[in-house]
Amino acid sequence: MIAFLVLIGSVAVYGQGQGHGHDHDHGPQHNHSCVHNNHQQLQADQVIVNIIADMEKDGDGIVEQTEVEKEFVQKYDQDNSGDVSEDEFVKQWHQQYHDAPDFAGYLFHHFDSNDDHKLTAIDIVNFVKGADTDGNGRVSIAEFQSFLTNLYVNCVSSPYSHGP
Ligand SMILES: [Ca+2]
Ligand SMILES: [Ca+2]
Ligand SMILES: [Ca+2]
């Protein structure tokens, strides 16, 4: 009887090990919650100030596509694969801004405009387009700030189609 139970136990463990070995988990890796929650109790506007400080590096008052790409793609791409996975994004965002992982997951989902579960240059192009509310081809700090405020405070859902 004991031997039988041990056998069942090892089959169960073996089964789990197998599941891990195969990298075919395409389901959502994180929960997404657009309710802002910060582990250091920072308010949304304080986090946004920090994001802008990191993003707008040359201080010309314009958030250039290259600046967003440097910050969101190159810096977050820990394994140098050329794109940013949800895991990479959530981890880095949480570390940098202390937003809860669930909230970082919501941001990632929002930024991943073509819904391929990666952040790449195409997502940044869409990001900049989405933030450029007056359509002059440039994202001013004020535009960027209100874009982020909408994400943080108004909890907007993605403007892009994410399929069924
Ligand atoms: Ca700039
Ligand atoms: Ca994408
Ligand atoms: Ca603009």
PDB file of C-alpha atoms and ligand atoms in Angstrom:
ATOM      1  CA  MET A   1       0.000   0.000   0.000  1.00  0.00           C
ATOM      2  CA  ILE A   2       2.774   2.442   0.955  1.00  0.00           C
ATOM      3  CA  ALA A   3       4.744   1.505  -2.145  1.00  0.00           C
ATOM      4  CA  PHE A   4       1.629   2.149  -4.216  1.00  0.00           C
ATOM      5  CA  LEU A   5       1.216   5.651  -2.719  1.00  0.00           C
ATOM      6  CA  VAL A   6       4.895   6.456  -3.291  1.00  0.00           C
ATOM      7  CA  LEU A   7       4.493   5.364  -6.899  1.00  0.00           C
ATOM      8  CA  ILE A   8       1.453   7.632  -7.344  1.00  0.00           C
ATOM      9  CA  GLY A   9       3.398  10.474  -5.719  1.00  0.00           C
ATOM     10  CA  SER A  10       6.375  10.153  -8.033  1.00  0.00           C
ATOM     11  CA  VAL A  11       4.150   9.983 -11.098  1.00  0.00           C
ATOM     12  CA  ALA A  12       2.521  13.237 -10.007  1.00  0.00           C
ATOM     13  CA  VAL A  13       5.898  14.914  -9.469  1.00  0.00           C
ATOM     14  CA  TYR A  14       7.156  13.573 -12.783  1.00  0.00           C
ATOM     15  CA  GLY A  15       4.088  14.961 -14.495  1.00  0.00           C
ATOM     16  CA  GLN A  16       4.699  18.417 -13.040  1.00  0.00           C
ATOM     17  CA  GLY A  17       8.334  18.339 -14.066  1.00  0.00           C
ATOM     18  CA  GLN A  18       7.327  17.540 -17.622  1.00  0.00           C
ATOM     19  CA  GLY A  19       4.888  20.415 -17.735  1.00  0.00           C
ATOM     20  CA  HIS A  20       7.633  22.796 -16.689  1.00  0.00           C
ATOM     21  CA  GLY A  21      10.121  21.524 -19.214  1.00  0.00           C
ATOM     22  CA  HIS A  22       7.882  22.277 -22.156  1.00  0.00           C
ATOM     23  CA  ASP A  23       7.658  25.944 -22.813  1.00  0.00           C
ATOM     24  CA  HIS A  24       4.181  26.029 -24.218  1.00  0.00           C
ATOM     25  CA  ASP A  25       2.451  28.171 -21.671  1.00  0.00           C
ATOM     26  CA  HIS A  26       0.965  30.937 -23.772  1.00  0.00           C
ATOM     27  CA  GLY A  27      -1.600  31.957 -21.221  1.00  0.00           C
ATOM     28  CA  PRO A  28      -1.389  35.254 -19.399  1.00  0.00           C
ATOM     29  CA  GLN A  29       1.591  35.141 -17.054  1.00  0.00           C
ATOM     30  CA  HIS A  30       0.299  37.866 -14.797  1.00  0.00           C
ATOM     31  CA  ASN A  31      -2.940  39.213 -13.566  1.00  0.00           C
ATOM     32  CA  HIS A  32      -3.820  42.603 -14.915  1.00  0.00           C
ATOM     33  CA  SER A  33      -5.320  45.142 -12.610  1.00  0.00           C
ATOM     34  CA  CYS A  34      -5.695  48.765 -13.605  1.00  0.00           C
ATOM     35  CA  VAL A  35      -6.351  49.808 -10.037  1.00  0.00           C
ATOM     36  CA  HIS A  36      -3.153  51.642  -9.173  1.00  0.00           C
ATOM     37  CA  ASN A  37      -1.344  50.076  -6.274  1.00  0.00           C
ATOM     38  CA  ASN A  38       2.175  51.102  -5.289  1.00  0.00           C
ATOM     39  CA  HIS A  39       4.327  49.195  -2.834  1.00  0.00           C
ATOM     40  CA  GLN A  40       5.962  52.388  -1.606  1.00  0.00           C
ATOM     41  CA  GLN A  41       2.601  54.155  -1.386  1.00  0.00           C
ATOM     42  CA  LEU A  42       3.572  56.559  -4.151  1.00  0.00           C
ATOM     43  CA  GLN A  43       0.664  58.402  -5.693  1.00  0.00           C
ATOM     44  CA  ALA A  44       0.109  58.120  -9.435  1.00  0.00           C
ATOM     45  CA  ASP A  45       1.317  61.674 -10.103  1.00  0.00           C
ATOM     46  CA  GLN A  46       4.587  61.023  -8.261  1.00  0.00           C
ATOM     47  CA  VAL A  47       5.208  57.830 -10.267  1.00  0.00           C
ATOM     48  CA  ILE A  48       4.455  59.742 -13.467  1.00  0.00           C
ATOM     49  CA  VAL A  49       7.011  62.424 -12.552  1.00  0.00           C
ATOM     50  CA  ASN A  50       9.569  59.641 -12.086  1.00  0.00           C
ATOM     51  CA  ILE A  51       8.694  58.029 -15.413  1.00  0.00           C
ATOM     52  CA  ILE A  52       9.071  61.327 -17.253  1.00  0.00           C
ATOM     53  CA  ALA A  53      12.415  61.983 -15.546  1.00  0.00           C
ATOM     54  CA  ASP A  54      13.653  58.599 -16.791  1.00  0.00           C
ATOM     55  CA  MET A  55      12.206  58.980 -20.255  1.00  0.00           C
ATOM     56  CA  GLU A  56      12.902  62.573 -21.265  1.00  0.00           C
ATOM     57  CA  LYS A  57      16.668  62.357 -21.106  1.00  0.00           C
ATOM     58  CA  ASP A  58      17.835  65.215 -23.331  1.00  0.00           C
ATOM     59  CA  GLY A  59      15.656  67.776 -21.574  1.00  0.00           C
ATOM     60  CA  ASP A  60      14.210  69.399 -24.713  1.00  0.00           C
ATOM     61  CA  GLY A  61      10.613  69.039 -23.497  1.00  0.00           C
ATOM     62  CA  ILE A  62       9.757  66.477 -26.179  1.00  0.00           C
ATOM     63  CA  VAL A  63       9.424  62.760 -25.559  1.00  0.00           C
ATOM     64  CA  GLU A  64      11.011  61.374 -28.716  1.00  0.00           C
ATOM     65  CA  GLN A  65      10.336  57.918 -30.054  1.00  0.00           C
ATOM     66  CA  THR A  66      14.035  57.123 -29.621  1.00  0.00           C
ATOM     67  CA  GLU A  67      13.813  58.092 -25.968  1.00  0.00           C
ATOM     68  CA  VAL A  68      10.816  55.824 -25.374  1.00  0.00           C
ATOM     69  CA  GLU A  69      12.521  53.004 -27.254  1.00  0.00           C
ATOM     70  CA  LYS A  70      15.715  53.354 -25.260  1.00  0.00           C
ATOM     71  CA  GLU A  71      13.798  53.318 -22.005  1.00  0.00           C
ATOM     72  CA  PHE A  72      11.103  50.723 -22.708  1.00  0.00           C
ATOM     73  CA  VAL A  73      12.788  48.348 -25.096  1.00  0.00           C
ATOM     74  CA  GLN A  74      16.562  48.480 -24.759  1.00  0.00           C
ATOM     75  CA  LYS A  75      16.690  48.955 -21.008  1.00  0.00           C
ATOM     76  CA  TYR A  76      13.960  46.429 -20.167  1.00  0.00           C
ATOM     77  CA  ASP A  77      15.272  43.762 -22.540  1.00  0.00           C
ATOM     78  CA  GLN A  78      17.225  41.792 -19.946  1.00  0.00           C
ATOM     79  CA  ASP A  79      18.040  38.792 -22.131  1.00  0.00           C
ATOM     80  CA  ASN A  80      18.926  40.910 -25.202  1.00  0.00           C
ATOM     81  CA  SER A  81      16.398  39.148 -27.380  1.00  0.00           C
ATOM     82  CA  GLY A  82      15.486  42.430 -29.078  1.00  0.00           C
ATOM     83  CA  ASP A  83      12.044  42.593 -27.497  1.00  0.00           C
ATOM     84  CA  VAL A  84      10.559  42.873 -24.037  1.00  0.00           C
ATOM     85  CA  SER A  85       8.478  40.061 -22.613  1.00  0.00           C
ATOM     86  CA  GLU A  86       5.743  40.643 -20.069  1.00  0.00           C
ATOM     87  CA  ASP A  87       7.961  39.089 -17.408  1.00  0.00           C
ATOM     88  CA  GLU A  88      10.821  41.425 -18.191  1.00  0.00           C
ATOM     89  CA  PHE A  89       8.547  44.427 -18.240  1.00  0.00           C
ATOM     90  CA  VAL A  90       6.698  43.669 -15.020  1.00  0.00           C
ATOM     91  CA  LYS A  91       9.886  42.869 -13.146  1.00  0.00           C
ATOM     92  CA  GLN A  92      11.714  46.000 -14.264  1.00  0.00           C
ATOM     93  CA  TRP A  93       8.711  48.292 -13.813  1.00  0.00           C
ATOM     94  CA  HIS A  94       8.077  46.981 -10.342  1.00  0.00           C
ATOM     95  CA  GLN A  95      11.727  47.434  -9.411  1.00  0.00           C
ATOM     96  CA  GLN A  96      11.922  50.914 -10.857  1.00  0.00           C
ATOM     97  CA  TYR A  97       8.590  52.449  -9.895  1.00  0.00           C
ATOM     98  CA  HIS A  98       7.294  50.076  -7.178  1.00  0.00           C
ATOM     99  CA  ASP A  99       3.915  49.694  -8.824  1.00  0.00           C
ATOM    100  CA  ALA A 100       2.293  46.378  -7.987  1.00  0.00           C
ATOM    101  CA  PRO A 101       3.025  43.616 -10.538  1.00  0.00           C
ATOM    102  CA  ASP A 102      -0.686  43.374 -11.409  1.00  0.00           C
ATOM    103  CA  PHE A 103      -0.740  47.035 -12.318  1.00  0.00           C
ATOM    104  CA  ALA A 104       2.507  46.732 -14.297  1.00  0.00           C
ATOM    105  CA  GLY A 105       0.851  43.861 -16.164  1.00  0.00           C
ATOM    106  CA  TYR A 106      -2.045  46.119 -17.076  1.00  0.00           C
ATOM    107  CA  LEU A 107       0.421  48.721 -18.400  1.00  0.00           C
ATOM    108  CA  PHE A 108       2.257  46.084 -20.408  1.00  0.00           C
ATOM    109  CA  HIS A 109      -0.995  44.860 -21.911  1.00  0.00           C
ATOM    110  CA  HIS A 110      -1.868  48.427 -22.820  1.00  0.00           C
ATOM    111  CA  PHE A 111       1.533  49.176 -24.378  1.00  0.00           C
ATOM    112  CA  ASP A 112       1.570  45.887 -26.321  1.00  0.00           C
ATOM    113  CA  SER A 113      -0.520  47.383 -29.098  1.00  0.00           C
ATOM    114  CA  ASN A 114      -0.231  44.484 -31.557  1.00  0.00           C
ATOM    115  CA  ASP A 115      -0.936  41.966 -28.806  1.00  0.00           C
ATOM    116  CA  ASP A 116       2.000  39.655 -29.517  1.00  0.00           C
ATOM    117  CA  HIS A 117       3.018  39.605 -25.832  1.00  0.00           C
ATOM    118  CA  LYS A 118       6.223  41.511 -26.602  1.00  0.00           C
ATOM    119  CA  LEU A 119       7.185  45.140 -26.639  1.00  0.00           C
ATOM    120  CA  THR A 120       9.009  46.046 -29.832  1.00  0.00           C
ATOM    121  CA  ALA A 121       9.607  49.132 -31.962  1.00  0.00           C
ATOM    122  CA  ILE A 122       6.145  48.846 -33.556  1.00  0.00           C
ATOM    123  CA  ASP A 123       4.497  49.152 -30.148  1.00  0.00           C
ATOM    124  CA  ILE A 124       6.563  52.247 -29.426  1.00  0.00           C
ATOM    125  CA  VAL A 125       5.433  53.818 -32.721  1.00  0.00           C
ATOM    126  CA  ASN A 126       1.819  53.245 -31.666  1.00  0.00           C
ATOM    127  CA  PHE A 127       2.564  54.455 -28.160  1.00  0.00           C
ATOM    128  CA  VAL A 128       3.924  57.753 -29.463  1.00  0.00           C
ATOM    129  CA  LYS A 129       0.982  58.124 -31.865  1.00  0.00           C
ATOM    130  CA  GLY A 130      -1.447  57.493 -29.031  1.00  0.00           C
ATOM    131  CA  ALA A 131       0.176  60.091 -26.797  1.00  0.00           C
ATOM    132  CA  ASP A 132       0.418  62.799 -29.486  1.00  0.00           C
ATOM    133  CA  THR A 133      -3.050  64.191 -28.911  1.00  0.00           C
ATOM    134  CA  ASP A 134      -2.638  67.372 -30.982  1.00  0.00           C
ATOM    135  CA  GLY A 135      -1.229  65.324 -33.857  1.00  0.00           C
ATOM    136  CA  ASN A 136       1.789  67.527 -34.547  1.00  0.00           C
ATOM    137  CA  GLY A 137       4.050  64.467 -34.667  1.00  0.00           C
ATOM    138  CA  ARG A 138       5.754  65.226 -31.380  1.00  0.00           C
ATOM    139  CA  VAL A 139       4.856  64.266 -27.848  1.00  0.00           C
ATOM    140  CA  SER A 140       5.314  67.156 -25.458  1.00  0.00           C
ATOM    141  CA  ILE A 141       5.844  66.536 -21.770  1.00  0.00           C
ATOM    142  CA  ALA A 142       2.304  67.796 -21.114  1.00  0.00           C
ATOM    143  CA  GLU A 143       0.867  65.330 -23.648  1.00  0.00           C
ATOM    144  CA  PHE A 144       2.926  62.516 -22.219  1.00  0.00           C
ATOM    145  CA  GLN A 145       1.867  63.410 -18.719  1.00  0.00           C
ATOM    146  CA  SER A 146      -1.840  63.414 -19.528  1.00  0.00           C
ATOM    147  CA  PHE A 147      -1.427  60.168 -21.491  1.00  0.00           C
ATOM    148  CA  LEU A 148       0.062  58.506 -18.425  1.00  0.00           C
ATOM    149  CA  THR A 149      -2.455  60.126 -16.101  1.00  0.00           C
ATOM    150  CA  ASN A 150      -5.238  58.602 -18.167  1.00  0.00           C
ATOM    151  CA  LEU A 151      -3.647  55.194 -17.777  1.00  0.00           C
ATOM    152  CA  TYR A 152      -3.083  55.595 -14.068  1.00  0.00           C
ATOM    153  CA  VAL A 153      -6.107  57.499 -12.888  1.00  0.00           C
ATOM    154  CA  ASN A 154      -8.847  56.855 -15.395  1.00  0.00           C
ATOM    155  CA  CYS A 155      -7.896  53.244 -15.838  1.00  0.00           C
ATOM    156  CA  VAL A 156      -8.528  53.259 -19.580  1.00  0.00           C
ATOM    157  CA  SER A 157      -8.736  49.999 -21.437  1.00  0.00           C
ATOM    158  CA  SER A 158      -6.533  49.481 -24.459  1.00  0.00           C
ATOM    159  CA  PRO A 159      -7.567  51.543 -27.499  1.00  0.00           C
ATOM    160  CA  TYR A 160      -6.356  48.742 -29.751  1.00  0.00           C
ATOM    161  CA  SER A 161      -8.286  45.692 -30.749  1.00  0.00           C
ATOM    162  CA  HIS A 162      -7.106  42.673 -28.813  1.00  0.00           C
ATOM    163  CA  GLY A 163      -9.249  40.142 -30.603  1.00  0.00           C
ATOM    164  CA  PRO A 164     -11.797  37.858 -28.984  1.00  0.00           C
TER     165      PRO A 164
HETATM  166 CA    CA B   1      13.572  64.642 -25.470  1.00  0.00          CA
HETATM  167 CA    CA B   2       3.878  43.933 -29.234  1.00  0.00          CA
HETATM  168 CA    CA B   3       2.133  66.609 -29.846  1.00  0.00          CA
END
